[in-house]
Coordinates of N, CA and C in Angstrom, one line a residue:
M132 N 43.1 21.8 19.2 CA 41.9 21.4 19.9 C 42.3 20.2 20.9
S133 N 41.9 20.3 22.1 CA 42.2 19.3 23.1 C 41.5 18.0 22.8
S134 N 41.9 16.9 23.4 CA 41.3 15.6 23.2 C 39.9 15.6 23.8
E135 N 39.7 16.3 24.9 CA 38.3 16.3 25.5 C 37.4 17.1 24.6
A136 N 37.9 18.2 24.0 CA 37.0 19.0 23.1 C 36.6 18.2 21.9
Q137 N 37.6 17.4 21.4 CA 37.3 16.6 20.2 C 36.3 15.5 20.5
Q138 N 36.4 14.9 21.7 CA 35.4 13.9 22.1 C 34.0 14.5 22.2
T139 N 33.9 15.7 22.8 CA 32.7 16.4 22.9 C 32.1 16.7 21.6
T140 N 32.9 17.2 20.6 CA 32.4 17.5 19.3 C 31.9 16.2 18.6
R141 N 32.6 15.1 18.8 CA 32.2 13.8 18.2 C 30.8 13.4 18.7
R142 N 30.7 13.5 20.1 CA 29.4 13.1 20.7 C 28.3 14.0 20.2
T143 N 28.6 15.3 20.0 CA 27.5 16.2 19.6 C 27.1 15.8 18.1
E144 N 28.1 15.6 17.3 CA 27.8 15.2 15.9 C 27.1 13.9 15.8
Y145 N 27.4 12.9 16.7 CA 26.7 11.6 16.7 C 25.3 11.8 17.1
A146 N 25.1 12.7 18.2 CA 23.7 12.9 18.7 C 22.9 13.6 17.6
V147 N 23.5 14.5 16.9 CA 22.7 15.2 15.8 C 22.4 14.2 14.7
K148 N 23.3 13.4 14.3 CA 23.1 12.4 13.2 C 22.0 11.4 13.7
K149 N 22.1 11.0 15.0 CA 21.1 10.0 15.5 C 19.7 10.6 15.5
K150 N 19.6 11.9 15.9 CA 18.3 12.6 16.0 C 17.8 12.8 14.6
T151 N 18.7 13.2 13.6 CA 18.2 13.3 12.2 C 17.7 12.0 11.6
A152 N 18.4 10.9 11.9 CA 18.0 9.6 11.4 C 16.6 9.3 12.0
F153 N 16.4 9.5 13.3 CA 15.1 9.2 13.9 C 14.0 10.1 13.4
N154 N 14.3 11.3 13.2 CA 13.3 12.2 12.6 C 12.9 11.8 11.2
T155 N 13.9 11.4 10.4 CA 13.7 11.0 9.1 C 12.8 9.7 9.0
A156 N 13.1 8.8 9.9 CA 12.3 7.5 10.0 C 10.9 7.8 10.4
V157 N 10.7 8.7 11.4 CA 9.3 9.0 11.8 C 8.6 9.8 10.7
S158 N 9.3 10.7 10.0 CA 8.7 11.4 8.9 C 8.3 10.5 7.8
N159 N 9.1 9.5 7.5 CA 8.8 8.5 6.4 C 7.6 7.7 6.8
I160 N 7.5 7.2 8.1 CA 6.4 6.4 8.5 C 5.1 7.2 8.5
M161 N 5.1 8.5 8.9 CA 4.0 9.3 8.9 C 3.5 9.6 7.4
E162 N 4.5 9.8 6.5 CA 4.2 10.0 5.1 C 3.5 8.8 4.5
I163 N 4.0 7.6 4.9 CA 3.3 6.4 4.4 C 1.9 6.2 4.9
I164 N 1.7 6.5 6.2 CA 0.4 6.5 6.8 C -0.5 7.5 6.1
G165 N 0.0 8.7 5.9 CA -0.8 9.7 5.2 C -1.3 9.3 3.8
W166 N -0.3 8.7 3.1 CA -0.7 8.2 1.7 C -1.7 7.1 1.7
L167 N -1.6 6.2 2.7 CA -2.5 5.1 2.8 C -3.9 5.6 3.2
L168 N -4.0 6.6 4.1 CA -5.3 7.2 4.4 C -5.9 7.9 3.2
L169 N -5.0 8.6 2.5 CA -5.5 9.3 1.3 C -6.0 8.3 0.3
A170 N -5.3 7.2 0.1 CA -5.7 6.1 -0.8 C -7.0 5.5 -0.4
L171 N -7.2 5.3 0.9 CA -8.4 4.7 1.4 C -9.6 5.7 1.2
M172 N -9.4 6.9 1.5 CA -10.5 7.9 1.2 C -10.8 8.0 -0.3
T173 N -9.8 7.9 -1.1 CA -10.1 8.0 -2.6 C -10.9 6.7 -3.0
S174 N -10.5 5.6 -2.5 CA -11.3 4.3 -2.8 C -12.7 4.5 -2.4
I175 N -13.0 5.0 -1.2 CA -14.4 5.2 -0.7 C -15.1 6.1 -1.6
V176 N -14.5 7.2 -1.9 CA -15.2 8.2 -2.8 C -15.5 7.6 -4.2
M177 N -14.6 6.9 -4.7 CA -14.8 6.3 -6.0 C -15.9 5.2 -5.9
E178 N -16.0 4.5 -4.8 CA -17.1 3.6 -4.7 C -18.4 4.3 -4.6
W179 N -18.5 5.4 -3.9 CA -19.7 6.2 -3.8 C -20.1 6.7 -5.2
I180 N -19.1 7.2 -5.9 CA -19.4 7.7 -7.3 C -19.9 6.5 -8.2
G181 N -19.3 5.4 -8.0 CA -19.8 4.2 -8.8 C -21.2 3.8 -8.4
M182 N -21.5 3.9 -7.1 CA -22.9 3.5 -6.7 C -23.9 4.5 -7.2
S183 N -23.5 5.7 -7.4 CA -24.5 6.8 -7.9 C -24.6 6.8 -9.4
F184 N -23.6 6.5 -10.1 CA -23.6 6.7 -11.6 C -23.3 5.5 -12.4
I185 N -22.5 4.5 -11.9 CA -22.1 3.4 -12.8 C -22.8 2.1 -12.4
W186 N -22.6 1.6 -11.2 CA -23.3 0.4 -10.8 C -24.5 0.7 -9.8
D187 N -25.3 1.6 -10.2 CA -26.4 2.0 -9.3 C -27.4 0.9 -9.1
D188 N -27.5 0.0 -10.1 CA -28.4 -1.1 -9.9 C -28.0 -2.1 -8.9
Q189 N -26.6 -2.2 -8.6 CA -26.1 -3.1 -7.6 C -26.1 -2.4 -6.2
G190 N -25.8 -1.1 -6.2 CA -25.8 -0.4 -4.9 C -24.7 -0.9 -4.0
V191 N -25.1 -1.1 -2.7 CA -24.1 -1.5 -1.7 C -23.6 -3.0 -1.9
E192 N -24.4 -3.8 -2.7 CA -24.0 -5.1 -3.0 C -22.7 -5.2 -3.8
H193 N -22.4 -4.2 -4.5 CA -21.2 -4.2 -5.3 C -19.9 -4.3 -4.4
S194 N -19.9 -3.5 -3.3 CA -18.8 -3.5 -2.4 C -18.8 -4.8 -1.6
R195 N -20.0 -5.4 -1.3 CA -20.0 -6.6 -0.5 C -19.4 -7.8 -1.4
S196 N -19.8 -7.8 -2.7 CA -19.3 -8.9 -3.6 C -17.8 -8.7 -3.8
M197 N -17.3 -7.5 -3.7 CA -15.8 -7.3 -3.9 C -15.0 -8.0 -2.8
I198 N -15.5 -8.0 -1.6 CA -14.8 -8.6 -0.5 C -14.7 -10.1 -0.8
M199 N -15.7 -10.8 -1.2 CA -15.7 -12.2 -1.4 C -14.8 -12.5 -2.7
K200 N -14.9 -11.7 -3.7 CA -14.0 -11.9 -4.9 C -12.6 -11.8 -4.6
E201 N -12.2 -10.7 -3.8 CA -10.8 -10.5 -3.5 C -10.2 -11.6 -2.7
L202 N -11.0 -12.1 -1.7 CA -10.5 -13.3 -0.9 C -10.4 -14.6 -1.8
S203 N -11.4 -14.7 -2.7 CA -11.3 -15.9 -3.6 C -10.1 -15.9 -4.5
Y204 N -9.7 -14.7 -5.0 CA -8.6 -14.6 -5.8 C -7.3 -15.1 -5.1
I205 N -7.2 -14.7 -3.8 CA -6.0 -15.1 -3.1 C -6.1 -16.6 -2.7
N206 N -7.2 -17.1 -2.3 CA -7.4 -18.5 -1.8 C -7.2 -19.5 -2.9
N207 N -7.7 -19.1 -4.2 CA -7.6 -20.1 -5.3 C -6.3 -20.2 -6.0
E208 N -5.4 -19.2 -5.8 CA -4.2 -19.2 -6.6 C -2.9 -19.6 -5.8
T209 N -3.1 -19.9 -4.5 CA -1.8 -20.3 -3.8 C -2.1 -21.3 -2.8
K210 N -1.2 -22.2 -2.5 CA -1.2 -23.2 -1.5 C -0.2 -22.9 -0.4
L211 N 0.3 -21.7 -0.4 CA 1.3 -21.2 0.6 C 0.7 -21.3 2.0
R212 N 1.5 -21.6 3.0 CA 1.1 -21.6 4.4 C 2.1 -20.9 5.2
Y213 N 1.6 -20.0 6.1 CA 2.5 -19.3 7.0 C 2.5 -20.1 8.4
A214 N 3.1 -19.5 9.4 CA 3.2 -20.1 10.7 C 1.8 -20.3 11.2
G215 N 1.6 -21.5 11.8 CA 0.3 -21.8 12.3 C -0.7 -22.4 11.3
G216 N -0.2 -22.6 10.0 CA -1.0 -23.2 9.0 C -1.9 -22.2 8.3
Q217 N -1.8 -20.9 8.5 CA -2.7 -19.9 7.9 C -2.3 -19.6 6.5
T218 N -3.3 -19.6 5.7 CA -3.1 -19.2 4.2 C -3.1 -17.7 4.1
P219 N -2.6 -17.2 2.9 CA -2.6 -15.8 2.7 C -4.0 -15.2 2.8
A220 N -5.1 -16.0 2.3 CA -6.4 -15.5 2.4 C -6.9 -15.3 3.8
I221 N -6.5 -16.2 4.7 CA -6.8 -16.0 6.2 C -6.1 -14.8 6.8
V222 N -4.8 -14.7 6.4 CA -4.0 -13.5 6.9 C -4.7 -12.2 6.4
A223 N -5.1 -12.2 5.1 CA -5.7 -11.0 4.6 C -7.0 -10.7 5.3
K224 N -7.8 -11.8 5.5 CA -9.1 -11.6 6.1 C -9.0 -11.1 7.6
N225 N -8.0 -11.7 8.3 CA -7.8 -11.3 9.7 C -7.3 -9.8 9.7
F226 N -6.5 -9.4 8.8 CA -6.0 -8.0 8.7 C -7.2 -7.1 8.5
A227 N -8.1 -7.5 7.5 CA -9.2 -6.7 7.2 C -10.2 -6.6 8.4
T228 N -10.3 -7.7 9.1 CA -11.2 -7.6 10.3 C -10.6 -6.7 11.4
S229 N -9.3 -6.8 11.6 CA -8.6 -5.9 12.6 C -8.8 -4.4 12.2
T230 N -8.6 -4.1 10.9 CA -8.7 -2.8 10.5 C -10.1 -2.3 10.7
D231 N -11.1 -3.1 10.3 CA -12.5 -2.7 10.5 C -12.8 -2.5 12.0
Y232 N -12.2 -3.3 12.9 CA -12.4 -3.1 14.3 C -11.9 -1.8 14.8
Y233 N -10.6 -1.5 14.4 CA -10.0 -0.2 15.0 C -10.6 1.0 14.4
L234 N -11.1 0.9 13.1 CA -11.6 2.1 12.5 C -13.1 2.4 12.9
Y235 N -13.8 1.3 13.1 CA -15.3 1.5 13.3 C -15.8 1.0 14.6
E236 N -15.2 0.0 15.2 CA -15.6 -0.4 16.5 C -14.9 0.3 17.7
W237 N -13.6 0.3 17.6 CA -12.8 0.9 18.7 C -13.1 2.4 18.8
T238 N -13.3 3.1 17.6 CA -13.7 4.5 17.6 C -15.1 4.8 18.0
R239 N -15.9 3.7 18.2 CA -17.3 3.8 18.5 C -18.2 4.5 17.4
I240 N -17.7 4.4 16.2 CA -18.5 5.0 15.1 C -19.8 4.1 14.9
R241 N -19.6 2.8 14.9 CA -20.8 1.9 14.8 C -21.8 2.2 15.9
D242 N -21.3 2.3 17.1 CA -22.2 2.5 18.3 C -23.0 3.8 18.1
F243 N -22.3 4.8 17.6 CA -22.9 6.1 17.5 C -24.0 6.1 16.4
L244 N -23.7 5.4 15.3 CA -24.7 5.3 14.2 C -25.9 4.5 14.7
A245 N -25.7 3.4 15.5 CA -26.8 2.6 16.0 C -27.6 3.4 17.0
W246 N -26.9 4.2 17.8 CA -27.6 5.1 18.8 C -28.5 6.1 18.1
V247 N -28.0 6.6 17.0 CA -28.8 7.6 16.2 C -30.0 7.0 15.6
V248 N -29.8 5.8 15.0 CA -31.0 5.1 14.4 C -32.0 4.7 15.4
A249 N -31.5 4.3 16.6 CA -32.5 3.8 17.6 C -33.1 4.9 18.4
S250 N -32.7 6.1 18.2 CA -33.2 7.3 19.0 C -34.7 7.5 18.7
P251 N -35.5 7.9 19.6 CA -36.9 8.2 19.4 C -37.2 9.1 18.3
D252 N -38.3 8.9 17.5 CA -38.6 9.7 16.4 C -39.5 10.9 17.0
T253 N -38.9 12.0 17.2 CA -39.6 13.1 17.8 C -40.3 13.9 16.8
G254 N -39.9 13.8 15.5 CA -40.6 14.6 14.4 C -40.0 16.0 14.3
S255 N -39.1 16.4 15.1 CA -38.5 17.7 15.0 C -37.2 17.7 15.8
G256 N -36.4 18.7 15.7 CA -35.2 18.9 16.4 C -34.0 18.3 15.7
A257 N -32.8 18.6 16.3 CA -31.5 18.2 15.7 C -31.4 16.7 15.5
M258 N -31.8 16.0 16.6 CA -31.7 14.5 16.5 C -32.6 13.9 15.4
F259 N -33.8 14.5 15.1 CA -34.6 14.1 14.1 C -34.0 14.2 12.7
Y260 N -33.3 15.3 12.5 CA -32.7 15.6 11.2 C -31.4 14.7 11.1
L261 N -30.7 14.5 12.2 CA -29.5 13.7 12.1 C -29.9 12.2 11.8
K262 N -31.0 11.7 12.5 CA -31.4 10.4 12.2 C -31.9 10.3 10.7
K263 N -32.6 11.2 10.2 CA -33.0 11.2 8.8 C -31.8 11.2 7.9
L264 N -30.8 11.9 8.2 CA -29.6 12.0 7.4 C -28.9 10.6 7.4
V265 N -28.7 10.0 8.6 CA -28.0 8.7 8.7 C -28.8 7.7 7.9
L266 N -30.1 7.6 8.1 CA -30.9 6.6 7.3 C -30.9 6.9 5.8
G267 N -30.8 8.1 5.4 CA -30.7 8.4 4.0 C -29.4 8.0 3.3
V268 N -28.3 8.0 4.1 CA -27.0 7.6 3.5 C -26.5 6.3 4.1
S269 N -27.4 5.5 4.6 CA -27.0 4.2 5.3 C -26.3 3.3 4.3
D270 N -26.7 3.3 3.0 CA -26.1 2.4 2.0 C -24.7 2.9 1.7
Y271 N -24.5 4.2 1.7 CA -23.1 4.8 1.5 C -22.2 4.5 2.7
I272 N -22.8 4.5 3.9 CA -22.0 4.2 5.1 C -21.6 2.7 5.0
A273 N -22.5 1.9 4.7 CA -22.2 0.4 4.6 C -21.1 0.2 3.5
A274 N -21.3 0.9 2.3 CA -20.3 0.8 1.3 C -18.9 1.2 1.7
A275 N -18.8 2.3 2.5 CA -17.6 2.8 3.0 C -16.9 1.7 3.9
I276 N -17.7 1.1 4.7 CA -17.2 0.0 5.6 C -16.7 -1.2 4.8
N277 N -17.5 -1.6 3.8 CA -17.0 -2.7 2.9 C -15.8 -2.3 2.1
T278 N -15.7 -1.1 1.6 CA -14.6 -0.7 0.8 C -13.3 -0.7 1.7
T279 N -13.5 -0.3 3.0 CA -12.3 -0.4 3.9 C -11.8 -1.8 4.0
Q280 N -12.7 -2.8 4.1 CA -12.3 -4.2 4.2 C -11.6 -4.6 2.9
V281 N -12.1 -4.2 1.7 CA -11.5 -4.5 0.5 C -10.1 -3.9 0.4
F282 N -10.0 -2.6 0.8 CA -8.7 -1.9 0.9 C -7.7 -2.7 1.8
S283 N -8.2 -3.1 2.9 CA -7.3 -3.8 3.9 C -6.8 -5.2 3.3
I284 N -7.7 -5.9 2.6 CA -7.3 -7.1 2.0 C -6.2 -6.9 0.9
R285 N -6.4 -5.9 0.1 CA -5.4 -5.5 -0.9 C -4.1 -5.1 -0.3
L286 N -4.2 -4.3 0.8 CA -3.0 -3.9 1.5 C -2.2 -5.1 2.0
A287 N -2.9 -6.0 2.6 CA -2.2 -7.3 3.0 C -1.6 -8.0 1.9
V288 N -2.3 -8.1 0.8 CA -1.7 -8.7 -0.4 C -0.5 -8.0 -0.9
A289 N -0.6 -6.6 -0.9 CA 0.6 -5.8 -1.4 C 1.8 -6.0 -0.5
F290 N 1.5 -6.1 0.9 CA 2.6 -6.4 1.8 C 3.3 -7.7 1.6
M291 N 2.4 -8.8 1.3 CA 2.9 -10.1 1.1 C 3.6 -10.3 -0.2
S292 N 3.4 -9.3 -1.2 CA 4.1 -9.4 -2.5 C 5.5 -8.7 -2.5
F293 N 5.9 -8.1 -1.4 CA 7.2 -7.5 -1.3 C 8.3 -8.5 -1.5
P294 N 8.2 -9.8 -1.0 CA 9.3 -10.8 -1.3 C 9.4 -11.0 -2.8
L295 N 8.3 -10.9 -3.5 CA 8.4 -11.1 -5.0 C 9.2 -10.1 -5.6
F296 N 9.0 -8.8 -5.2 CA 9.8 -7.7 -5.8 C 11.3 -7.9 -5.4
L297 N 11.5 -8.3 -4.1 CA 12.9 -8.6 -3.6 C 13.6 -9.7 -4.4
L298 N 12.8 -10.8 -4.7 CA 13.4 -11.9 -5.4 C 13.7 -11.5 -6.8
V299 N 12.8 -10.9 -7.5 CA 13.0 -10.5 -8.9 C 14.1 -9.5 -9.0
G300 N 14.1 -8.5 -8.1 CA 15.2 -7.5 -8.0 C 16.5 -8.1 -7.8
T301 N 16.6 -9.1 -6.9 CA 17.9 -9.7 -6.6 C 18.4 -10.5 -7.9
V302 N 17.6 -11.2 -8.5 CA 18.0 -12.0 -9.7 C 18.4 -11.0 -10.8
A303 N 17.6 -10.0 -11.0 CA 17.9 -9.0 -12.0 C 19.3 -8.3 -11.7
L304 N 19.5 -8.0 -10.4 CA 20.8 -7.3 -10.0 C 22.0 -8.2 -10.3
I305 N 21.9 -9.5 -10.0 CA 23.0 -10.4 -10.2 C 23.2 -10.6 -11.7
D306 N 22.1 -10.8 -12.5 CA 22.3 -10.9 -13.9 C 22.9 -9.6 -14.5
G307 N 22.4 -8.5 -14.1 CA 23.0 -7.2 -14.6 C 24.4 -7.0 -14.2
M308 N 24.8 -7.4 -13.0 CA 26.2 -7.3 -12.6 C 27.1 -8.2 -13.4
V309 N 26.6 -9.4 -13.8 CA 27.4 -10.3 -14.6 C 27.6 -9.6 -16.0
E310 N 26.5 -9.0 -16.6 CA 26.7 -8.4 -17.8 C 27.6 -7.2 -17.7
R311 N 27.6 -6.5 -16.6 CA 28.5 -5.4 -16.4 C 30.0 -5.9 -16.3
E312 N 30.2 -7.0 -15.7 CA 31.6 -7.5 -15.6 C 32.1 -8.0 -17.0
L313 N 31.2 -8.6 -17.8 CA 31.5 -8.9 -19.2 C 31.9 -7.7 -20.0
R314 N 31.1 -6.7 -19.8 CA 31.4 -5.4 -20.5 C 32.7 -4.8 -20.0
R315 N 33.0 -4.9 -18.7 CA 34.2 -4.3 -18.2 C 35.4 -5.0 -18.7
Y316 N 35.5 -6.3 -18.6 CA 36.7 -7.1 -19.1 C 36.8 -7.1 -20.6
G317 N 35.6 -6.9 -21.3 CA 35.7 -6.9 -22.7 C 36.2 -5.5 -23.3
G318 N 36.3 -4.5 -22.4 CA 36.7 -3.2 -22.9 C 35.7 -2.5 -23.7
A319 N 34.4 -2.8 -23.6 CA 33.4 -2.2 -24.4 C 33.2 -0.7 -23.9
N320 N 32.7 0.1 -24.9 CA 32.4 1.5 -24.5 C 31.2 1.5 -23.6
E321 N 31.2 2.6 -22.8 CA 30.0 2.7 -21.8 C 29.5 4.1 -21.9
S322 N 28.2 4.3 -21.6 CA 27.6 5.6 -21.6 C 26.7 5.7 -20.4
A323 N 26.8 6.8 -19.7 CA 26.0 7.0 -18.5 C 24.6 7.4 -18.8
Y324 N 24.3 7.7 -20.0 CA 23.0 8.2 -20.4 C 21.9 7.3 -20.0
I325 N 22.0 6.0 -20.3 CA 21.0 5.0 -20.0 C 20.9 4.8 -18.5
Y326 N 22.0 4.7 -17.9 CA 22.0 4.5 -16.4 C 21.2 5.6 -15.7
H327 N 21.6 6.8 -16.0 CA 21.0 8.0 -15.2 C 19.5 8.2 -15.6
N328 N 19.1 7.7 -16.8 CA 17.7 7.9 -17.2 C 16.8 6.8 -16.7
V329 N 17.4 5.6 -16.5 CA 16.6 4.4 -16.1 C 16.5 4.3 -14.6
K330 N 17.6 4.7 -13.9 CA 17.6 4.5 -12.4 C 16.5 5.2 -11.7
P331 N 16.0 6.4 -12.0 CA 14.9 7.1 -11.3 C 13.6 6.3 -11.4
W332 N 13.5 5.4 -12.3 CA 12.2 4.7 -12.5 C 12.0 3.5 -11.5
A333 N 13.0 3.1 -10.8 CA 12.9 2.0 -9.9 C 11.8 2.2 -8.9
K334 N 11.9 3.3 -8.2 CA 10.9 3.6 -7.1 C 9.5 3.8 -7.6
P335 N 9.3 4.6 -8.7 CA 8.0 4.8 -9.2 C 7.3 3.6 -9.7
V336 N 8.1 2.6 -10.2 CA 7.5 1.4 -10.7 C 6.9 0.6 -9.6
M337 N 7.7 0.5 -8.5 CA 7.2 -0.3 -7.3 C 6.1 0.4 -6.7
I338 N 6.1 1.7 -6.4 CA 5.0 2.4 -5.8 C 3.8 2.4 -6.7
G339 N 4.0 2.6 -8.0 CA 2.9 2.6 -8.9 C 2.1 1.3 -8.9
A340 N 2.7 0.2 -8.7 CA 2.0 -1.1 -8.6 C 1.0 -1.1 -7.5
F341 N 1.5 -0.6 -6.3 CA 0.6 -0.7 -5.1 C -0.5 0.4 -5.2
V342 N -0.1 1.6 -5.7 CA -1.1 2.6 -5.8 C -2.3 2.2 -6.7
L343 N -1.9 1.6 -7.9 CA -2.9 1.2 -8.8 C -3.8 0.1 -8.3
Y344 N -3.1 -0.9 -7.6 CA -3.8 -2.0 -7.1 C -4.7 -1.6 -5.9
L345 N -4.3 -0.8 -5.0 CA -5.1 -0.4 -3.9 C -6.2 0.5 -4.3
G346 N -6.1 1.3 -5.3 CA -7.1 2.3 -5.7 C -8.0 1.8 -6.8
Y347 N -7.8 0.6 -7.4 CA -8.7 0.2 -8.5 C -10.1 0.0 -8.0
P348 N -11.1 0.6 -8.7 CA -12.4 0.7 -8.1 C -13.3 -0.6 -8.3
D349 N -12.7 -1.7 -8.9 CA -13.5 -2.9 -9.1 C -12.7 -4.1 -8.7
S350 N -13.3 -5.2 -8.6 CA -12.6 -6.5 -8.3 C -11.6 -6.8 -9.4
I351 N -10.4 -7.1 -9.0 CA -9.3 -7.5 -10.0 C -8.3 -8.4 -9.4
H352 N -7.9 -9.4 -10.2 CA -6.9 -10.3 -9.7 C -5.6 -9.6 -9.5
P353 N -4.9 -9.8 -8.3 CA -3.7 -9.1 -8.1 C -2.6 -9.4 -9.1
N354 N -2.6 -10.5 -9.7 CA -1.6 -10.8 -10.7 C -1.7 -9.9 -11.9
V355 N -2.9 -9.5 -12.2 CA -3.1 -8.6 -13.4 C -2.3 -7.3 -13.3
I356 N -2.2 -6.8 -12.1 CA -1.4 -5.6 -11.9 C 0.0 -5.9 -11.4
L357 N 0.2 -6.8 -10.4 CA 1.5 -6.9 -9.8 C 2.5 -7.6 -10.7
V358 N 2.1 -8.6 -11.5 CA 3.1 -9.3 -12.4 C 3.7 -8.4 -13.4
P359 N 2.9 -7.5 -14.2 CA 3.6 -6.6 -15.1 C 4.5 -5.6 -14.4
F360 N 4.1 -5.1 -13.2 CA 5.0 -4.2 -12.5 C 6.2 -4.8 -12.0
V361 N 6.1 -6.1 -11.5 CA 7.3 -6.8 -11.0 C 8.2 -7.0 -12.2
T362 N 7.7 -7.4 -13.3 CA 8.5 -7.6 -14.5 C 9.2 -6.3 -14.9
A363 N 8.5 -5.2 -14.9 CA 9.1 -3.9 -15.2 C 10.2 -3.5 -14.2
Y364 N 9.9 -3.8 -12.9 CA 10.9 -3.5 -11.9 C 12.2 -4.3 -12.1
G365 N 12.0 -5.6 -12.5 CA 13.2 -6.4 -12.8 C 14.0 -5.9 -13.9
V366 N 13.3 -5.5 -15.0 CA 14.0 -4.9 -16.1 C 14.7 -3.6 -15.8
V367 N 14.1 -2.8 -15.0 CA 14.8 -1.6 -14.5 C 16.1 -1.9 -13.7
V368 N 16.0 -2.8 -12.8 CA 17.1 -3.2 -12.0 C 18.2 -3.8 -12.8
F369 N 17.8 -4.6 -13.8 CA 18.8 -5.2 -14.7 C 19.6 -4.2 -15.5
V370 N 18.8 -3.3 -16.1 CA 19.4 -2.2 -16.9 C 20.3 -1.3 -16.1
V371 N 19.9 -1.0 -14.9 CA 20.7 -0.1 -14.0 C 22.0 -0.8 -13.7
A372 N 21.9 -2.1 -13.3 CA 23.1 -2.9 -12.9 C 24.1 -3.1 -14.1
K373 N 23.5 -3.3 -15.3 CA 24.3 -3.6 -16.5 C 25.0 -2.4 -17.0
T374 N 24.4 -1.2 -16.9 CA 25.0 0.0 -17.4 C 25.7 0.8 -16.4
F375 N 25.9 0.3 -15.2 CA 26.7 1.0 -14.1 C 28.1 1.1 -14.6
K376 N 28.8 2.1 -14.2 CA 30.1 2.4 -14.7 C 31.1 1.2 -14.4
K377 N 32.0 1.1 -15.3 CA 32.9 -0.1 -15.3 C 33.8 -0.2 -14.0
F378 N 34.3 1.0 -13.6 CA 35.2 1.0 -12.5 C 34.7 1.9 -11.3
L379 N 34.7 1.3 -10.1 CA 34.2 1.9 -8.9 C 35.2 2.9 -8.4

């Protein structure tokens, strides 16, 4: 094969790999967005079910109180400041406000609902029944909007907790590699059984923390869910690093 043909083949292979990597990245992003939208819809449906059967005495006030509680959990437990002096609570609140704007203001959903409610009461026709329907489910619409803000606050907290997973994972990895070196130079026996059975749990443990936290139907301190899962993630990383084969 000539030099020119080889270069053409290399360029073709590089273009295919680049396109594949781009498609994979886009696919992963779309998958994450899809899962987030599904989690949001699940949260809204669970709030509606709770309004109807569990906390029916509170009604829409349940979702309103959740917003204040979620923000108070963040504000009371940390003195951390980001660029510009913003606290995590302010960051989470701003993110929730932005999400609310793009989902309900930018899409004109609020304007449409206000237009329906303000329409003349003709006593008949499609607009009459649409207005009657909107007024009948107004509390559920308000609960959906409030639940979206709660979800956004929790999503911001989940994003800000990534460094915690990274820190614990790094410490666990270093500690596990030290144990691996001691085992390697000590000539101890090794078994791949533990390594291959524990390794697949790393990703589910991290994802499970966020899924449970985002979908929990009531107010809950983030530490109640995140700390146990972070600890479990550190244990998994430590065991995987410790039981990795002695020789690369």
